[in-house]
XYZ file of C-alpha atoms in Angstrom:
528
model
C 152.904 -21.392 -167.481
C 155.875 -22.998 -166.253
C 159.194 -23.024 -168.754
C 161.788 -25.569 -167.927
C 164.842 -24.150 -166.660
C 167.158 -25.433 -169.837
C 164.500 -22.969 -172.518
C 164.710 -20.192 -169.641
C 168.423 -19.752 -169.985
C 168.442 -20.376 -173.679
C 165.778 -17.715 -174.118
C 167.302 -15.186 -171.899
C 170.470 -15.645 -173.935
C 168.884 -15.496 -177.482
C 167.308 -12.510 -175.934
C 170.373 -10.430 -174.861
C 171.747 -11.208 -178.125
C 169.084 -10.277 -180.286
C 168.779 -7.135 -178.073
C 172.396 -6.255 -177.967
C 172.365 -6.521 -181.932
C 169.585 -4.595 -182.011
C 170.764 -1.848 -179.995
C 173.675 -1.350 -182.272
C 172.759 1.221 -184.355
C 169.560 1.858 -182.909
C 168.189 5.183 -181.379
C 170.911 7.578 -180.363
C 168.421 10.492 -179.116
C 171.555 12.639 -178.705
C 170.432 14.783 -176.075
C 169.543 18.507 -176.572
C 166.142 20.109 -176.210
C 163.090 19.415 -178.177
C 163.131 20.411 -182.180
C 160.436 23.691 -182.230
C 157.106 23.031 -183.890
C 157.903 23.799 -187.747
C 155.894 27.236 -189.186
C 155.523 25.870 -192.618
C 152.857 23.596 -192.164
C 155.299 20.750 -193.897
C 154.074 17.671 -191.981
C 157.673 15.513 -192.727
C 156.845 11.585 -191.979
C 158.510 8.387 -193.292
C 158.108 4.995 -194.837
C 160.419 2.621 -193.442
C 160.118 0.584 -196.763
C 158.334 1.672 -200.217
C 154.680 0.846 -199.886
C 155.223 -1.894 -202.635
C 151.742 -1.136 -204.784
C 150.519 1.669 -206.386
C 148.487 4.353 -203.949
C 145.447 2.716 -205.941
C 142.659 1.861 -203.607
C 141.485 -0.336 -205.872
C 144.860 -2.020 -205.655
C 146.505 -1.582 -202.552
C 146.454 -4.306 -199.919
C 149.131 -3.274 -197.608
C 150.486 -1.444 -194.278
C 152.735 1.030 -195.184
C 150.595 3.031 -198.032
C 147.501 3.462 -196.164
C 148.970 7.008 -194.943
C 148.299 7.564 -198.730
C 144.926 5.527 -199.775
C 143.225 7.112 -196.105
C 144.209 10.345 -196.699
C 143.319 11.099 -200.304
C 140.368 8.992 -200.826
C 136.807 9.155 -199.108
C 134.333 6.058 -198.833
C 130.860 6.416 -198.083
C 130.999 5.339 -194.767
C 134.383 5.632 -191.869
C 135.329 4.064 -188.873
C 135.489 6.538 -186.064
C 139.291 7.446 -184.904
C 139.981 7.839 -181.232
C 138.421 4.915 -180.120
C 139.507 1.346 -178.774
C 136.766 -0.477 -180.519
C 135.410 -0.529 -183.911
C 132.253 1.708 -184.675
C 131.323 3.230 -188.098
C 130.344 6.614 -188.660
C 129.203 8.835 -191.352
C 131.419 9.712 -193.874
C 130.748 10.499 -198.173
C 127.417 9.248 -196.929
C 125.744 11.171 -194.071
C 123.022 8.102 -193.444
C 122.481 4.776 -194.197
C 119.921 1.734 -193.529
C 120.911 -2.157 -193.733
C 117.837 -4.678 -194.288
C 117.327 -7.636 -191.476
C 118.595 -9.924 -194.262
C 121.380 -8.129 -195.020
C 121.205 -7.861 -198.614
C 119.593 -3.774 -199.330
C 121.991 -1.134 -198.689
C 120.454 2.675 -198.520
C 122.451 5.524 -198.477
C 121.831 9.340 -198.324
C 124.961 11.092 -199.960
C 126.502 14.098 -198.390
C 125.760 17.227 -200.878
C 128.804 20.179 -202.145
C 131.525 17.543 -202.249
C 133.815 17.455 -205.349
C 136.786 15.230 -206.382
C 140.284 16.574 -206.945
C 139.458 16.800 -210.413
C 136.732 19.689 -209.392
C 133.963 17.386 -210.557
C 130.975 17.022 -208.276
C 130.287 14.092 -206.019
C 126.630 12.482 -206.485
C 124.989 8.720 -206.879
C 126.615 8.497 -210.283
C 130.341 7.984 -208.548
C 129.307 5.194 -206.604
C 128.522 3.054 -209.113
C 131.449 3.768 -211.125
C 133.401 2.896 -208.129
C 131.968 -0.348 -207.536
C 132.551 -1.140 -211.043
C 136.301 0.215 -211.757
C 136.951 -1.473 -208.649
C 135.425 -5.079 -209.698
C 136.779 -4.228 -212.974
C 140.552 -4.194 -211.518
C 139.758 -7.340 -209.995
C 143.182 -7.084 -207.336
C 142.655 -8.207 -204.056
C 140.312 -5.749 -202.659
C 137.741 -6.685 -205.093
C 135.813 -9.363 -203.704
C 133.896 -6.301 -201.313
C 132.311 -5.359 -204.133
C 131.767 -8.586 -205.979
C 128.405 -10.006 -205.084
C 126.593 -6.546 -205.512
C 123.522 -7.289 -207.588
C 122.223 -3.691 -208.253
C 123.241 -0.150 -207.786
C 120.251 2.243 -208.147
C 120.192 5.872 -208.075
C 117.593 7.879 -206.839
C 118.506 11.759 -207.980
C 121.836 12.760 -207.341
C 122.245 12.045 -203.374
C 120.518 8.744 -202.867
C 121.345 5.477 -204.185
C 120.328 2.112 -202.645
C 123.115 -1.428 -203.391
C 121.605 -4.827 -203.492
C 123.601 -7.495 -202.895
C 122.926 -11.201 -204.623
C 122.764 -12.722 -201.094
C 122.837 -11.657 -197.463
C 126.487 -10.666 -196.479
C 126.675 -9.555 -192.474
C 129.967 -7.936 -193.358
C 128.834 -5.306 -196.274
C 128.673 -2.172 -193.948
C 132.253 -3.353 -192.763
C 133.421 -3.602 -196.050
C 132.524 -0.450 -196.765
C 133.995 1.681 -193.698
C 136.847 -0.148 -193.557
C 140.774 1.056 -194.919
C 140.252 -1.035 -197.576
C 137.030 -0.662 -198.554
C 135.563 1.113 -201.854
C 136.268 4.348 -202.072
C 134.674 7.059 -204.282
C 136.543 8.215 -207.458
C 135.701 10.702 -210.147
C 133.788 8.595 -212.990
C 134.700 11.598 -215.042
C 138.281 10.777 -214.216
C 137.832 7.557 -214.993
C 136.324 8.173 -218.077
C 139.035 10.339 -219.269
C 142.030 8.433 -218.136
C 140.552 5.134 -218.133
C 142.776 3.272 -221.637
C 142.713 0.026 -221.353
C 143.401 -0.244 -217.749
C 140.623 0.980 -216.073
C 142.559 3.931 -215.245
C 145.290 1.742 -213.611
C 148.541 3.983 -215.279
C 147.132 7.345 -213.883
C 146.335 6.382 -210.049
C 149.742 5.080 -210.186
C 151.025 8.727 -209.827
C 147.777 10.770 -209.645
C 144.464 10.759 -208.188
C 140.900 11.211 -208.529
C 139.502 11.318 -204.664
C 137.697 13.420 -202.406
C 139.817 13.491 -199.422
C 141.953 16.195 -197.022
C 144.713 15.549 -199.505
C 145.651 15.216 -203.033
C 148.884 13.077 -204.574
C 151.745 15.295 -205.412
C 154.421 12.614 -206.001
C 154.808 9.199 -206.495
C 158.599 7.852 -206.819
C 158.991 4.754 -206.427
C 161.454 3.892 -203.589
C 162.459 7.188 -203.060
C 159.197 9.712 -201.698
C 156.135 10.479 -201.479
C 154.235 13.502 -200.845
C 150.124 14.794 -200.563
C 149.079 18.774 -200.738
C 146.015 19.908 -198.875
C 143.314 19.963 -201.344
C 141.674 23.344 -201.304
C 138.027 22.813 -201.816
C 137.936 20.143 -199.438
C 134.599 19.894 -198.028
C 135.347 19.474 -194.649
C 137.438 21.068 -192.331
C 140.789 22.875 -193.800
C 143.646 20.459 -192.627
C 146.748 22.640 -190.597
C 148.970 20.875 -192.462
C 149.335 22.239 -196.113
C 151.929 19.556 -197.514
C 153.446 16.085 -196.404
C 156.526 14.852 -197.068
C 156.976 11.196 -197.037
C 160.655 9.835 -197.735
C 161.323 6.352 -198.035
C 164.147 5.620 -195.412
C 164.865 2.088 -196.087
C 167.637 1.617 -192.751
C 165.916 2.054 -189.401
C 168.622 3.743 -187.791
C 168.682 6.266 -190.292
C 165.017 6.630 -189.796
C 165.371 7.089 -186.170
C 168.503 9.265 -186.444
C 166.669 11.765 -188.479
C 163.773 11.509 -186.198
C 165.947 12.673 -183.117
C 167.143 15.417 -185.027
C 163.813 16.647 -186.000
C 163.890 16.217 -188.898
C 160.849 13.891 -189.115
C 157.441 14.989 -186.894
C 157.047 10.889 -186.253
C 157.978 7.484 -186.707
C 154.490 6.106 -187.477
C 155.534 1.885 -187.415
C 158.156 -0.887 -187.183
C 160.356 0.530 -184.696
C 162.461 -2.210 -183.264
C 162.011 -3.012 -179.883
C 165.388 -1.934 -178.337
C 164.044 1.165 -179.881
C 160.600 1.063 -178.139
C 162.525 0.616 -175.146
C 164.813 3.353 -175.286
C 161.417 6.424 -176.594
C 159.611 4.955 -173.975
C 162.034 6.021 -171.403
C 163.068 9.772 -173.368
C 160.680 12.286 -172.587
C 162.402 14.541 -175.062
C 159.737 12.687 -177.403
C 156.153 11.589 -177.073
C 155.371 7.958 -177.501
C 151.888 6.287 -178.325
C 150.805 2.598 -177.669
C 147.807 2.898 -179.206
C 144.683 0.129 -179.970
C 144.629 -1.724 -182.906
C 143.160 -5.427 -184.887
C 146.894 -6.297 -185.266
C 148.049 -9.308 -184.234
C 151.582 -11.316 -184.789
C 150.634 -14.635 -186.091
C 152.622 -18.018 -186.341
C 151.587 -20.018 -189.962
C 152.853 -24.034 -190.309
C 153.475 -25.168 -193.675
C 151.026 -28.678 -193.843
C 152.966 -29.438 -196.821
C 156.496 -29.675 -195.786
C 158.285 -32.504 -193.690
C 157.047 -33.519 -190.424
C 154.221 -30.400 -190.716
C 152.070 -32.426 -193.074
C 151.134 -34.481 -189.658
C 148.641 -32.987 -187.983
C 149.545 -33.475 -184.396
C 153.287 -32.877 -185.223
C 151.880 -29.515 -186.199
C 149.689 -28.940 -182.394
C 152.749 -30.443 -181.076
C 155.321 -27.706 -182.780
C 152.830 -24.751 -181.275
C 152.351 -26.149 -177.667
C 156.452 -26.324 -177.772
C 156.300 -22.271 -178.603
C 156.696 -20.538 -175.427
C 154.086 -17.203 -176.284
C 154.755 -15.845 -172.713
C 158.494 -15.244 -173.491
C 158.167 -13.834 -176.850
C 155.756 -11.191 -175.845
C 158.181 -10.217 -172.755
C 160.927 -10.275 -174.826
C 159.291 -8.281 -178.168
C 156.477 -6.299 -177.334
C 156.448 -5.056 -173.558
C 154.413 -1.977 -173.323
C 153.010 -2.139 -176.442
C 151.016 -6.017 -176.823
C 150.145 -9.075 -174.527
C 149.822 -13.210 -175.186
C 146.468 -13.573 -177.320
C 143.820 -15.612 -175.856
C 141.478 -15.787 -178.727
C 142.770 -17.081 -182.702
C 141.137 -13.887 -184.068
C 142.675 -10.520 -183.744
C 141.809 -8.106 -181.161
C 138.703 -6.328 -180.900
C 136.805 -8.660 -182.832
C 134.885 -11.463 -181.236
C 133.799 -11.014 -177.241
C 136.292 -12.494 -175.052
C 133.911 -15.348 -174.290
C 134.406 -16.549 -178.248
C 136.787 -18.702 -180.076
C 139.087 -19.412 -177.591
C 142.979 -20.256 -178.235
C 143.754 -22.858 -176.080
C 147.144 -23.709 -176.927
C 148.447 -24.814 -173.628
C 152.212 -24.884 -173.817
C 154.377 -28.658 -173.373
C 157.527 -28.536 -174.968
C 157.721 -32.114 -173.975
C 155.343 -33.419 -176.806
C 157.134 -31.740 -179.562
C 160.857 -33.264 -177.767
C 159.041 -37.081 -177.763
C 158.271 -36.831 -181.568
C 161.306 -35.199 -182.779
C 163.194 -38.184 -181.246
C 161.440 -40.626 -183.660
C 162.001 -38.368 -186.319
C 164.608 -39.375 -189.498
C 167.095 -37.085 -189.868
C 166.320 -34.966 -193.230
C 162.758 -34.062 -191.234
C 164.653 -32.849 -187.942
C 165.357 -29.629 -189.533
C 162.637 -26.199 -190.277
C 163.343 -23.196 -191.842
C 161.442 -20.168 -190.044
C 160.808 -17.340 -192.012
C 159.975 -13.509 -191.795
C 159.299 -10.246 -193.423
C 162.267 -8.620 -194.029
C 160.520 -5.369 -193.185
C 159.671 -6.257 -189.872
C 162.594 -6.200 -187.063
C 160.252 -7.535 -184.245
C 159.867 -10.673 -186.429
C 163.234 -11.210 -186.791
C 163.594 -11.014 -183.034
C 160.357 -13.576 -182.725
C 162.133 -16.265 -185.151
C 165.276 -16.203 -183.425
C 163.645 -17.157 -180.110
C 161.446 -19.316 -181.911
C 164.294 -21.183 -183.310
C 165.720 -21.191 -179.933
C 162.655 -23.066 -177.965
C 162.179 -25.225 -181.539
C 165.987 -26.031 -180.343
C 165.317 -27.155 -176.935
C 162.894 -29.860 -178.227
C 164.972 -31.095 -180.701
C 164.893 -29.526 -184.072
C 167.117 -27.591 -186.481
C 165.642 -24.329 -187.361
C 167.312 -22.198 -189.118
C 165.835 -18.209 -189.452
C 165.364 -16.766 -193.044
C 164.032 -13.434 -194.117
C 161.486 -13.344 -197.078
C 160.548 -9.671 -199.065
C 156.923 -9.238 -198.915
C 156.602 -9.774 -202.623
C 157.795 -13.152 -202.375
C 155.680 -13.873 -199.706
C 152.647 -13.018 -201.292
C 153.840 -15.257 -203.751
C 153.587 -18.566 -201.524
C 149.333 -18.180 -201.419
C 148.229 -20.687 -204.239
C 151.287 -22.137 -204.646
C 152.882 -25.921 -203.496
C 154.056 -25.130 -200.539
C 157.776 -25.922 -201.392
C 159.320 -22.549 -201.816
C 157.460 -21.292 -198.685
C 159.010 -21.770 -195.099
C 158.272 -24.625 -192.451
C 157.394 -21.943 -189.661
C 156.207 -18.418 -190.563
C 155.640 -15.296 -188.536
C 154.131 -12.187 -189.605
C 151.854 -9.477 -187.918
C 149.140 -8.994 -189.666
C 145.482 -7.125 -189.386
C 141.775 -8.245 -190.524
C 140.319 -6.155 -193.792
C 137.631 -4.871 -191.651
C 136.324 -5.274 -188.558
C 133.722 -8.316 -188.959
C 134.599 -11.645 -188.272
C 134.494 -13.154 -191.549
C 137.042 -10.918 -193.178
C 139.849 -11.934 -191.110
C 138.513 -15.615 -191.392
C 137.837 -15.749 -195.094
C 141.048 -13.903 -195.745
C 143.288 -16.041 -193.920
C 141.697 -19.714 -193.668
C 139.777 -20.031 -196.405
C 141.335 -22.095 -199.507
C 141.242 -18.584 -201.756
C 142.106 -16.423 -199.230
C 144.249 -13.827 -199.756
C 146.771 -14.319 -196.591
C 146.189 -17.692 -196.493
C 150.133 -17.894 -197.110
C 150.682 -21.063 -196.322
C 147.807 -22.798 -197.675
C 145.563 -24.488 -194.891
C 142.040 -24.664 -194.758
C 139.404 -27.509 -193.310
C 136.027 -27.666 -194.444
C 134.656 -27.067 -190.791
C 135.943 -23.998 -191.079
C 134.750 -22.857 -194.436
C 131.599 -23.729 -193.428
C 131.622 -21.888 -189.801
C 132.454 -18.631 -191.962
C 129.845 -19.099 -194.693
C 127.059 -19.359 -192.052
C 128.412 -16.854 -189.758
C 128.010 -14.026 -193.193
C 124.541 -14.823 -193.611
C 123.315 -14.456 -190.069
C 126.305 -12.201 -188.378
C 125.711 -13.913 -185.598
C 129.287 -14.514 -183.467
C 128.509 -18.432 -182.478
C 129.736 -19.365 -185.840
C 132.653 -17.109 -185.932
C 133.266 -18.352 -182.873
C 133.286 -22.131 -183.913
C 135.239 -21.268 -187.329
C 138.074 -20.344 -185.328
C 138.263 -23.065 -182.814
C 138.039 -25.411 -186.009
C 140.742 -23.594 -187.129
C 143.049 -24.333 -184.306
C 142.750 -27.870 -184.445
C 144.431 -27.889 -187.778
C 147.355 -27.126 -186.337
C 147.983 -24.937 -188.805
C 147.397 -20.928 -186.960
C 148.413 -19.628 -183.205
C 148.235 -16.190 -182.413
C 150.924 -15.096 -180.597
C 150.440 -11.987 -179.727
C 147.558 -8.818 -179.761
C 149.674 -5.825 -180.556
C 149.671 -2.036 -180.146
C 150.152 0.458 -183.108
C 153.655 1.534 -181.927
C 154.412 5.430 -182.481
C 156.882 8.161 -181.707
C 156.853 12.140 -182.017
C 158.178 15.400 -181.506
C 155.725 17.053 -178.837
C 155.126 19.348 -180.719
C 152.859 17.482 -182.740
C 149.108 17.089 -181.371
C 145.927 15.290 -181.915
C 147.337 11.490 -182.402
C 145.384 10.018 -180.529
C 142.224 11.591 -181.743
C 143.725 10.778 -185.268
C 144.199 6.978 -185.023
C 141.511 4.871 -186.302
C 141.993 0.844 -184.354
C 140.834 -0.491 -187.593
C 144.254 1.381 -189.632
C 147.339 0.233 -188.637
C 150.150 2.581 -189.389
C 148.253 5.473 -190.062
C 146.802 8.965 -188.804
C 143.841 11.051 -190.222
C 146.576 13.735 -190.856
C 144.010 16.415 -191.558
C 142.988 16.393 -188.036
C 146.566 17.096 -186.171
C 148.131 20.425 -185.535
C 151.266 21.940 -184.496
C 152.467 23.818 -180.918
């Protein structure tokens, strides 16, 4: 890939900037020894941001919050931490069968487990689970929404038919946002006329390592070992999770020990500076994340097709990984997110050419010249990817101007006109669960639910509909290269979970789970 030598200076420029700003306020580690490993068995985390939806898991459909939903609630089935690709294990259910046409579901329910409530765990909570959670009908619901049947054999077996095949059920359920099992007790109790909505927003009715102590909105959060907790007694009695909404304040009280780790969105003059202080340990660790460019096909010169190929093969991938997430990501070659499809599938070939976007810009009338790029305010490597963006977007011969969006008005854009949204949007962004189809549906389909932007081409619809039925990966495959002939999608990057600690803090890695960004099983670290 060969940059000309006009976006080469520009870029290097935009990047000492952005890097210089960055630093300012940034990580001061402050020298000094290590903090000591704390005796009270306080774990003391953060959230750079509050996690913007009730710790629900019937509701939440975030990144920061899944510390919460993982670590209270249970599902029947897991996906295994400590590994670099996806593979499900046992979890409220010790074994399961699929049927060849993926639509009969059989699982064997671990016995002595109760809920936080100190009700018992049997066939009768799953069920009531799959309903509350259709019942709530947020965006997590459509796992749940083609189950036919739900039929209870005794107390610890129960077999789910599903109205037609679906490849992706198992996936569904081991995945962080899958159903998880609540107390139908609970839910019978506190249900009202919400389903129980009110209660979960500051209590809970799981099986997991921890229970919900406090719920403040925008100010902290905190989970308490739960004492009858059927597996194995976490070390950590109590978490403490404050919201900490400036990064430098974040990182400030990290280097003074005051929090065991900075679990996400550290900038990258940050990254930079933990990776080279060994006071601290620092993970790069694997993930399904991926930081994704979305063109608007209903604004200005986007709702062109081959003005929108044109505006992607002018995007320069190579810099903006160098410049944003060195030792922690690389330039995607496939549209889906990493460890998903085999390398061999769906393809991204996105060769860059500045030179076709500069030729059409030059015909262009004036009032379609200029873009607006915009970002999640909660994410500082964004920030620094639209302001390179708008730098190379510069070079060709647009205006772009750089605009940051709060995630609730983002989620606003899907199912809307288009107008309100930006020309140019980057976000990073992770598949529900590990098949194919999830990160498809979810984000190319017409309904899906980070289809921002609003995109989709029948091709594709169609790819992903066949693709559920036989799980097959030739389809997936094909749905995605349909996909990036719209124009509309380029993945820019495959990126690590980012995360610092004291080191005095063990068993991360064995913790991390590449299908949850952002998160550790916190029952399974320790202190030394």
């Amino acid at each position: 890939m060969i940059t000309p030598p006009r976006v080469r200076v520009m870029l290097a420029a935009a990047a000492t900037v952005m890097l210089t700003l960055a630093g300012c306020g940034g990580s001061d580690s402050g020298g000094g020894e290590p903090a000591a490993a704390p005796t009270d068995k306080v774990l003391h985390l953060s959230f750079l941001q509050d996690p913007g939806q009730p710790p629900d898991p019937d509701i939440f459909y975030a990144g920061q919050g899944l510390l919460l939903t993982t670590n209270i609630y249970e599902g029947l089935l897991q996906y295994k931490a400590g590994t670099e690709t996806p593979e499900i294990e046992p979890l409220l259910a010790t074994e399961w069968t699929e049927s060849p046409d993926h639509r009969v579901f059989t699982f064997k329910l671990r016995e002595g487990v109760t809920f936080h409530d100190g009700t018992p765990f049997t066939s009768a909570a799953v069920k009531a689970s799959f309903d509350r959670r259709l019942a709530v009908a947020q965006g997590p619901s459509y796992m749940v929404a083609d189950i036919e049947s739900v039929t209870t054999q005794g107390d610890y077996d129960v077999t789910v038919t599903l109205k037609a095949p679906n490849a992706a059920f198992l996936d569904y359920i081991a995945c962080p946002y899958g159903p998880r099992m609540l107390s139908p007790t609970g839910l019978a109790e506190h249900g009202g006329d919400d389903f129980a909505q009110s209660y979960l927003t500051t209590n809970d009715l799981g099986t997991g390592p921890y229970t919900l102590t406090a719920a403040e909105v925008g100010s902290r959060y905190a989970m308490a070992a739960y004492p009858e907790y059927w597996g194995e007694a976490p070390y950590f009695e109590s978490v403490e999770i404050p919201v900490i909404t400036d990064v430098s304040a974040q990182q400030l009280q990290f280097n003074n020990g005051q929090l065991a780790a900075i679990l996400h969105d550290l900038p990258s003059s940050a990254v930079q500076e933990y990776i080279n202080d060994d006071k601290f340990a620092n993970y790069s660790l694997p993930t399904m994340m991926s930081n994704y460019l979305y063109l608007n096909p209903k604004k200005g010169m986007l709702t062109d097709q081959a003005n929108r190929t044109a505006l992607l093969q002018a995007i320069d991938a190579e810099a903006l990984v160098q410049q944003t997430y060195f030792g922690r990501g690389k330039v995607a070659e496939q549209i889906y997110p990493p460890n998903m499809l085999d390398a061999q599938f769906a393809k991204q070939e996105i060769t860059h050419d500045p030179s076709k976007l500069t030729e059409i810009a030059a015909g262009l009338p004036a009032d379609q010249k200029t873009v607006v790029i915009g970002y999640d305010s909660s994410n500082p490597d964004n920030q620094l990817i639209s302001n390179l963006i708008q730098t190379q977007l510069a070079a060709a011969g647009l205006t772009a101007t750089v605009q940051s969006y709060p995630t609730s008005e983002i989620y606003g854009w899907i199912g809307s006109d288009g107008m309100s949204a930006p020309d140019v949007f980057t976000a990073l962004a992770w598949p529900d669960a590990p098949s194919p189809y999830t990160w498809g549906h979810i984000s190319w389909d017409p309904d899906g639910g980070l289809n921002y932007l609003g995109c989709s081409a029948p091709p594709v619809t169609d790819a992903l509909a066949e693709g559920l039925v036989t799980g097959a990966p030739e389809p997936f495959s094909t749905a995605g290269l349909e996909a990036v002939k719209t124009g509309c999608w380029m993945n820019v990057a495959d990126v690590d979970d980012f995360m610092v600690a004291q080191p005095w803090l063990k068993g991360i890695e064995d913790s991390h789970v590449v299908t949850n960004p952002n998160t550790l099983r916190i029952a399974t670290l320790t202190a030394q």
